[in-house]
GROMACS .gro file of C-alpha atoms in nm:
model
  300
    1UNK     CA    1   0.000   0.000   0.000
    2UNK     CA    2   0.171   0.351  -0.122
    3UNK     CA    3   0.169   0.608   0.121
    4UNK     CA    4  -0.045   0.953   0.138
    5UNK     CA    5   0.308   1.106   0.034
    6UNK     CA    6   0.362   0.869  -0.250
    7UNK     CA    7  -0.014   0.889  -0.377
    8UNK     CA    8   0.035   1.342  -0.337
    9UNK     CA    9   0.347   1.361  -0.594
   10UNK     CA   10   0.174   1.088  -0.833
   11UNK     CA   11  -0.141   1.320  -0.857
   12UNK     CA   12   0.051   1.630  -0.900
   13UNK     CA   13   0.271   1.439  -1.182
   14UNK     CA   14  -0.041   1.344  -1.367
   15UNK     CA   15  -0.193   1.705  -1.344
   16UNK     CA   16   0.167   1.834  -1.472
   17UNK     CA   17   0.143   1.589  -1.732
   18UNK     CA   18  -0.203   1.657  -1.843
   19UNK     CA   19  -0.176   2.005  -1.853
   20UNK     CA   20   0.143   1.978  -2.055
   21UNK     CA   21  -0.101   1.781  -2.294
   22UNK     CA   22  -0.339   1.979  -2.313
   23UNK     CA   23  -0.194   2.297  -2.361
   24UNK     CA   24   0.077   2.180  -2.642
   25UNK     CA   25   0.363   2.089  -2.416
   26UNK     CA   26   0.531   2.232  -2.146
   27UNK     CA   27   0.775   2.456  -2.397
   28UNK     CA   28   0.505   2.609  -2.604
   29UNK     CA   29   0.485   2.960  -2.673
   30UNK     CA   30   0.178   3.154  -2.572
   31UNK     CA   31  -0.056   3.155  -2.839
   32UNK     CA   32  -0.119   3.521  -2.857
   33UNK     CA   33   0.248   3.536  -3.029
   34UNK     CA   34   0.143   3.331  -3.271
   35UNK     CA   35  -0.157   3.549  -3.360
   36UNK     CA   36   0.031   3.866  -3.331
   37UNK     CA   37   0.314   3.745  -3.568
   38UNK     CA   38   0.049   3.620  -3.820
   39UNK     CA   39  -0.142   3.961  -3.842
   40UNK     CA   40   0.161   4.176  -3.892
   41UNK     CA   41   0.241   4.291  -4.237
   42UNK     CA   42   0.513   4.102  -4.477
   43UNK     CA   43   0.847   4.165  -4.379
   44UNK     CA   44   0.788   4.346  -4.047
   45UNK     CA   45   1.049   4.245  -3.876
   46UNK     CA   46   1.337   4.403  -4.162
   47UNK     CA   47   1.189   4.751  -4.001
   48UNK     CA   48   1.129   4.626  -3.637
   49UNK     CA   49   1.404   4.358  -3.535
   50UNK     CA   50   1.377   4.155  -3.217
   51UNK     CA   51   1.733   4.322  -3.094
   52UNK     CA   52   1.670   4.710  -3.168
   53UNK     CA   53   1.834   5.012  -3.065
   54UNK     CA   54   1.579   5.082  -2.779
   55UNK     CA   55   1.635   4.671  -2.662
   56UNK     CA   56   2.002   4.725  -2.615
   57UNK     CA   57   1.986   5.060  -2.373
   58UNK     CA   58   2.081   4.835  -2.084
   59UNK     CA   59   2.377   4.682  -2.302
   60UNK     CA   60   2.571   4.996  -2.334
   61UNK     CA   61   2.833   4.919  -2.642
   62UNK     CA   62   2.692   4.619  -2.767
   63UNK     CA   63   2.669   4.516  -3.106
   64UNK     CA   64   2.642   4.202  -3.311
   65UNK     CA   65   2.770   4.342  -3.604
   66UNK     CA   66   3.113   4.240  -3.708
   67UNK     CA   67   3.354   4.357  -4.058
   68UNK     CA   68   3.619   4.135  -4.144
   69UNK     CA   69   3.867   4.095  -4.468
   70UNK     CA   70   3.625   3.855  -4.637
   71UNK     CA   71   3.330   3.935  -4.482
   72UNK     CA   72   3.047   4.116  -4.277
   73UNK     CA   73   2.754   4.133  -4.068
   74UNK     CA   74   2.551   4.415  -4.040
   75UNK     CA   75   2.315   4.486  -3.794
   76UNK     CA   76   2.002   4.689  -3.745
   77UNK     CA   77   2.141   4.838  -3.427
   78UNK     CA   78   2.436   4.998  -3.630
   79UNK     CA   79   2.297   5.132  -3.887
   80UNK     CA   80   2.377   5.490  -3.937
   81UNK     CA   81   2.094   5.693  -4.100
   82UNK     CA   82   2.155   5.982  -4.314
   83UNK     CA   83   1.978   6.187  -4.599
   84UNK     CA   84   2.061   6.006  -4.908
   85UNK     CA   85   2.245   6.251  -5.166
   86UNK     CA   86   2.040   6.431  -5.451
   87UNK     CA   87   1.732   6.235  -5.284
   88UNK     CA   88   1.414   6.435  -5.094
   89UNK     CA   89   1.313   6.385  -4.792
   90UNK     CA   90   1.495   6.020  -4.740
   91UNK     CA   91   1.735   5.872  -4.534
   92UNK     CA   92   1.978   5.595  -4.599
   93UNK     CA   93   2.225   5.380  -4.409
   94UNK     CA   94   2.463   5.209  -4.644
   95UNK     CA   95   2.559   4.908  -4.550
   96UNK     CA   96   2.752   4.738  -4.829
   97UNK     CA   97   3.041   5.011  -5.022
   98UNK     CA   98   3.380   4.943  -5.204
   99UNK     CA   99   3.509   5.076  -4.919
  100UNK     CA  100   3.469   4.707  -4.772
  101UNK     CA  101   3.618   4.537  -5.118
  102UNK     CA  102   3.249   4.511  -5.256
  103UNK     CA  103   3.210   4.624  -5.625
  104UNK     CA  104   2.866   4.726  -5.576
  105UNK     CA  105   2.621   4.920  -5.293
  106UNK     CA  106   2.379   4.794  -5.098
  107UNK     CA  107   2.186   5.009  -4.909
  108UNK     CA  108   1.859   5.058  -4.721
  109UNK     CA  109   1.638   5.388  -4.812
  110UNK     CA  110   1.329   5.514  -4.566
  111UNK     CA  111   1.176   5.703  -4.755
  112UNK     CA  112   0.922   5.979  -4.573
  113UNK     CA  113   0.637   6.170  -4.696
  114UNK     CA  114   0.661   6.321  -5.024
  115UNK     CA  115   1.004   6.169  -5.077
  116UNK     CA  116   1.183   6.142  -5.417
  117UNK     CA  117   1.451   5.973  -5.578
  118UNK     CA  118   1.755   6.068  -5.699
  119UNK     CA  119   1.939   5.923  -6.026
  120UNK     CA  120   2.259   5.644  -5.992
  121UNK     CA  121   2.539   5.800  -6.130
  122UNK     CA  122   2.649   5.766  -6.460
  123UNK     CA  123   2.648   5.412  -6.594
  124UNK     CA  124   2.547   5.280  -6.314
  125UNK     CA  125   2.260   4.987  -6.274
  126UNK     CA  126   1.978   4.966  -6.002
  127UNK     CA  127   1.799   4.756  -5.863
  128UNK     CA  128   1.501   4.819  -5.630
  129UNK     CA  129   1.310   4.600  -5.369
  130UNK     CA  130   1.040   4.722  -5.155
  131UNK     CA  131   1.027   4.605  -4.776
  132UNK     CA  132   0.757   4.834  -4.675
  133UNK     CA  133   0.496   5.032  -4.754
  134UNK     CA  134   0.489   5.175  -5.149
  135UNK     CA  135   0.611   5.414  -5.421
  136UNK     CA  136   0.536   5.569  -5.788
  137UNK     CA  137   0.772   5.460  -6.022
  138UNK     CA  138   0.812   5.672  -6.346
  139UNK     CA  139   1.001   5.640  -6.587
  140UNK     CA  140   1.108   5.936  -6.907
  141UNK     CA  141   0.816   5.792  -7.099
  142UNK     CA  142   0.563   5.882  -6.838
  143UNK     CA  143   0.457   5.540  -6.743
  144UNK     CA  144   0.400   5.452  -6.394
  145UNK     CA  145   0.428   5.148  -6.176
  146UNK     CA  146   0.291   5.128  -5.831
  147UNK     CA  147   0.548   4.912  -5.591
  148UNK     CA  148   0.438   4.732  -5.324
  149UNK     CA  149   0.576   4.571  -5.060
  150UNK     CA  150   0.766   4.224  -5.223
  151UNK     CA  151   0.785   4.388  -5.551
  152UNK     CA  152   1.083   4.499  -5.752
  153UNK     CA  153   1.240   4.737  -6.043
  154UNK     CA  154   1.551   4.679  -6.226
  155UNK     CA  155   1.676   4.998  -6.375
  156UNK     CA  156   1.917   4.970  -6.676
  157UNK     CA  157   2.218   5.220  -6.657
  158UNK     CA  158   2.154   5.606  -6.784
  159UNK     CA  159   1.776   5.505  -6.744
  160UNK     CA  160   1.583   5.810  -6.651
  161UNK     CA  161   1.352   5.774  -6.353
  162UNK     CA  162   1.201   5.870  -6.084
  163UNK     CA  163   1.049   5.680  -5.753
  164UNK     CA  164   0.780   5.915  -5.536
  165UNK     CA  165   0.629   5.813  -5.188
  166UNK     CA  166   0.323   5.976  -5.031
  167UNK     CA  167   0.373   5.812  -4.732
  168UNK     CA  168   0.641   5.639  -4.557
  169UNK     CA  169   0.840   5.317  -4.738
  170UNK     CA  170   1.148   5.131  -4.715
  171UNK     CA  171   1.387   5.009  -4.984
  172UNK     CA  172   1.666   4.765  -5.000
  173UNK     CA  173   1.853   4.951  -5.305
  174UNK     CA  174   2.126   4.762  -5.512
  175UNK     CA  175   2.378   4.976  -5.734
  176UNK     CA  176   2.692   4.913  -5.939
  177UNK     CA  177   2.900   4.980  -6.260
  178UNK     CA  178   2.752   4.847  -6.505
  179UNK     CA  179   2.936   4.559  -6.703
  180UNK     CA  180   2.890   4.588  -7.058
  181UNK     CA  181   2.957   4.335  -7.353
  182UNK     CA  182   2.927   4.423  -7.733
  183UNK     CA  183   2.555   4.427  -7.862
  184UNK     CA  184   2.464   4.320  -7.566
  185UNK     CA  185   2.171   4.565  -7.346
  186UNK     CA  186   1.949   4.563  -7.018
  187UNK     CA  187   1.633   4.634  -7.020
  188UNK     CA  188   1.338   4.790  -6.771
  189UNK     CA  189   1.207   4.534  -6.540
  190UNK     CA  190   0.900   4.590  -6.271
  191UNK     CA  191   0.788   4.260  -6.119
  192UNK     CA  192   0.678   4.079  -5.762
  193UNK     CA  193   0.821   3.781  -5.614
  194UNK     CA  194   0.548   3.575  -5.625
  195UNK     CA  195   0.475   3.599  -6.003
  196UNK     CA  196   0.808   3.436  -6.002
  197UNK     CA  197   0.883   3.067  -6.027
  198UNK     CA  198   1.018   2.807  -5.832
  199UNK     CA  199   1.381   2.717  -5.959
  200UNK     CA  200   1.516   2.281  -5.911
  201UNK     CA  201   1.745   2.290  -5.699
  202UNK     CA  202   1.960   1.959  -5.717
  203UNK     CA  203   2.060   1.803  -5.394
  204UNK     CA  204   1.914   2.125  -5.177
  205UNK     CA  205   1.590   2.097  -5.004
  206UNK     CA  206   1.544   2.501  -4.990
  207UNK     CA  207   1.332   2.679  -5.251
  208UNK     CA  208   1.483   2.968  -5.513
  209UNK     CA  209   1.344   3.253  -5.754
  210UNK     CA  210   1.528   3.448  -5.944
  211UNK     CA  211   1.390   3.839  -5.999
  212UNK     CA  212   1.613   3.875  -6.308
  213UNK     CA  213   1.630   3.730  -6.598
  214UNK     CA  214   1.906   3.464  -6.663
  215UNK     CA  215   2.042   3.605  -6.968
  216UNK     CA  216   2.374   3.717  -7.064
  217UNK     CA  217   2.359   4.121  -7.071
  218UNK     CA  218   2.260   4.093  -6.688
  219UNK     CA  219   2.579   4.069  -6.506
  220UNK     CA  220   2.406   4.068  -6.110
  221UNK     CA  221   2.096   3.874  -6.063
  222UNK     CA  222   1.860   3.857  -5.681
  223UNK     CA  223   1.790   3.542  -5.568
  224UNK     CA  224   1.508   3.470  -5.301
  225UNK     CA  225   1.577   3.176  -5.107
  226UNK     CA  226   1.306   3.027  -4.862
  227UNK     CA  227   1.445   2.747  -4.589
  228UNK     CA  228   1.197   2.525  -4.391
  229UNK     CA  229   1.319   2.525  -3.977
  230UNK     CA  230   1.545   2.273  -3.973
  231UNK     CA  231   1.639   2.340  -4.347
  232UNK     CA  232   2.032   2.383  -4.425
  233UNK     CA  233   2.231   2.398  -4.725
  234UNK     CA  234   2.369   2.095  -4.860
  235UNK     CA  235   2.688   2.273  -5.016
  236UNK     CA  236   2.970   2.434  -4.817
  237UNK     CA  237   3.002   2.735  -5.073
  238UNK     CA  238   3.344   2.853  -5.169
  239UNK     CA  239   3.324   3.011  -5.511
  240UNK     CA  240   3.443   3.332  -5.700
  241UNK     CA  241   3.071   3.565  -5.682
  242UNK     CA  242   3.045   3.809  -5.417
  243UNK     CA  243   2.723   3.846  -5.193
  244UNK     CA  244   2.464   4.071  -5.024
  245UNK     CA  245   2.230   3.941  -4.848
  246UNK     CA  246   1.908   4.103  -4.662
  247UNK     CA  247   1.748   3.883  -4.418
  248UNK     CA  248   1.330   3.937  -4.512
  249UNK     CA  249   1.240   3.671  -4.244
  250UNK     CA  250   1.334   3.416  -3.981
  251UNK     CA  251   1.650   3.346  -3.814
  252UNK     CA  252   1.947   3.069  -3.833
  253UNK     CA  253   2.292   3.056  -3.828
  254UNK     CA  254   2.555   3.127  -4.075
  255UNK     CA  255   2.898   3.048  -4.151
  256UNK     CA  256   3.094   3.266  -4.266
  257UNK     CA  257   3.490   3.169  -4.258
  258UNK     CA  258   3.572   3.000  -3.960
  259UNK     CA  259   3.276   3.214  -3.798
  260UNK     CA  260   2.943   3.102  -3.678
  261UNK     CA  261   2.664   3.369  -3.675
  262UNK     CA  262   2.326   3.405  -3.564
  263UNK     CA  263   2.151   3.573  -3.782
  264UNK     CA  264   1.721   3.716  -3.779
  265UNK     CA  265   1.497   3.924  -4.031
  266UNK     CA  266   1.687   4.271  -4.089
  267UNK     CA  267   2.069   4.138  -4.037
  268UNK     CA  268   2.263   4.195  -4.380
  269UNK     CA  269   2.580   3.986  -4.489
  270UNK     CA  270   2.839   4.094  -4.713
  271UNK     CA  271   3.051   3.782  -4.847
  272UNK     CA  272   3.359   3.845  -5.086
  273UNK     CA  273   3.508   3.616  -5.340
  274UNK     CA  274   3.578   3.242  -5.157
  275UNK     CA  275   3.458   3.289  -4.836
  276UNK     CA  276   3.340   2.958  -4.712
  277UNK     CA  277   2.978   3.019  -4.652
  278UNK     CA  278   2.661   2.804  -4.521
  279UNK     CA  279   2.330   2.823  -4.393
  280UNK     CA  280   2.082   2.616  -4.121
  281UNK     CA  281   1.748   2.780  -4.029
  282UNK     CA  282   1.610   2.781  -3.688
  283UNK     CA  283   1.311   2.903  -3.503
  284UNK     CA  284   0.928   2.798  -3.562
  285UNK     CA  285   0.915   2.994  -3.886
  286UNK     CA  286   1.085   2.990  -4.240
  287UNK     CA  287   1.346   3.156  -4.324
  288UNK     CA  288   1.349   3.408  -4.654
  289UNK     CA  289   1.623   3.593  -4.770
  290UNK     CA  290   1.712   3.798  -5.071
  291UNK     CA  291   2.082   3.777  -5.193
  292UNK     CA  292   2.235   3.960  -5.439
  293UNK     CA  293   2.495   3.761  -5.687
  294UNK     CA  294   2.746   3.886  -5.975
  295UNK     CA  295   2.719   3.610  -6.318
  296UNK     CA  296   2.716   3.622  -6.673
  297UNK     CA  297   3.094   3.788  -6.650
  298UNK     CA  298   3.465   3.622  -6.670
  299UNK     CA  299   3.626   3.673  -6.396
  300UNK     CA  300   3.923   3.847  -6.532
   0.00000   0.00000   0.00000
């Protein structure tokens, strides 16, 4: 016969148990998160990251962003906002210069209310992606294209245009000198990344579009790449392209060199030539990141 003691922690074990059960485990989150993160806008996080400024008062100094020879990790609590030159009422943090060993820009522009564009400088390419709210494309023939959040503009080189917002937007900007081959020319390009499609990927298990078409006279393309939790990539990249790449959502971690790096929604990653790179996703949530890649051009 068990004793009153005995009998007390068994019933308090079951209870434990059941409400464990019942209530999804004892680990689960609440379930208000869940319904919070579902009925915020796409991309949310790029513009309000788990570890902001106003997080990290009590952590005086702290940052997880680090620049090495081969490589760097930007984060949203170093970015340094300024007005963007020639532009209206924007500002910009760049985040990915020469300066670094990059041949191209990366950059992130907030754009306020009644903000305008400037132009690239001369013969210089541009690609735009839109991580919140909108703006008016126009280009010199007067026709207009609405952007929306997930949707995207490649601008040719000495292409006249302008991009308007009535109210506030952000932009993840791409720019560089553009590569040119005999005959050879870019053309306009306004699109969204779901009218894109889904790419085979041999021996990966993650998804990929491509926003640009893979054609010769494009020498950059964007690549959106969607991991699964639990996802990682089956190849340990070391190749000769150079990166940027603007976590949309999720979090994981990433090799870079011999460095592991978390990584969430709104962290960028500059990787040069041959840095040995790779990715595993983490969290309850996909990972989705946009990546920026030089092709279509020898090497030398």
């Amino acid at each position: 016969m068990q004793s009153p003691q005995v009998l007390l922690v068994l019933s308090v074990t079951l209870s434990l148990v059941t409400i464990g059960a019942t209530d999804g485990g004892f680990c689960s989150a609440p379930s208000i998160l869940d319904r919070e993160t579902s009925s915020k806008p796409m991309y949310w996080k790029v513009t309000n990251p788990t570890l902001s400024p106003s997080h990290l008062q009590d952590l005086p100094g702290f940052t997880r962003s680090v620049y090495k020879r081969d490589h760097a990790l930007i984060t949203p609590e170093s970015h340094v906002l300024s007005p963007l030159p020639e532009w209206t009422n924007t500002l910009g943090a760049y985040l990915i210069t020469p300066a670094m060993g990059s041949h191209f820009v990366m950059y992130l522009a907030n754009m306020q209310e009644n903000a305008r564009s400037a132009l690239p400088p001369h013969d210089v390419e541009r690609f735009i992606f839109v991580v919140q709210g909108s703006a008016m494309l126009t280009n010199a023939s007067g026709v207009s294209s609405k952007l929306m959040v997930d949707s995207y503009t490649y601008l040719p080189p000495n292409f006249a245009h302008s991009l308007r917002a009535e109210g506030s937007a952000t932009l993840v900007v791409f720019e560089r000198r553009y590569a040119s081959l005999e005959n050879h020319i870019t053309e306009q390009i306004v699109g969204s990344t779901d009218k894109q499609p889904l790419l085979e990927t041999p021996g990966e298990v993650f998804q990929l579009r491509k926003l640009l078409p893979q054609a010769v006279p494009f020498d950059f393309n964007i690549h959106i790449m969607d991991f699964q939790p639990g996802d990682f990539l089956n190849v340990k990249e070391v190749h000769y392209n150079q990166h940027g790449l603007l976590l949309l959502e999720g979090q994981g971690i990433y090799r870079l060199g011999d460095s592991w790096y978390p990584v969430q929604a709104g962290d960028v990653l500059w990787m040069a030539p041959f840095v040995p790179q790779w990715y595993a996703a983490l969290g309850k949530t996909r990972t989705r990141y946009l990546l920026y890649k030089d092709v279509n051009r020898n090497p030398l």
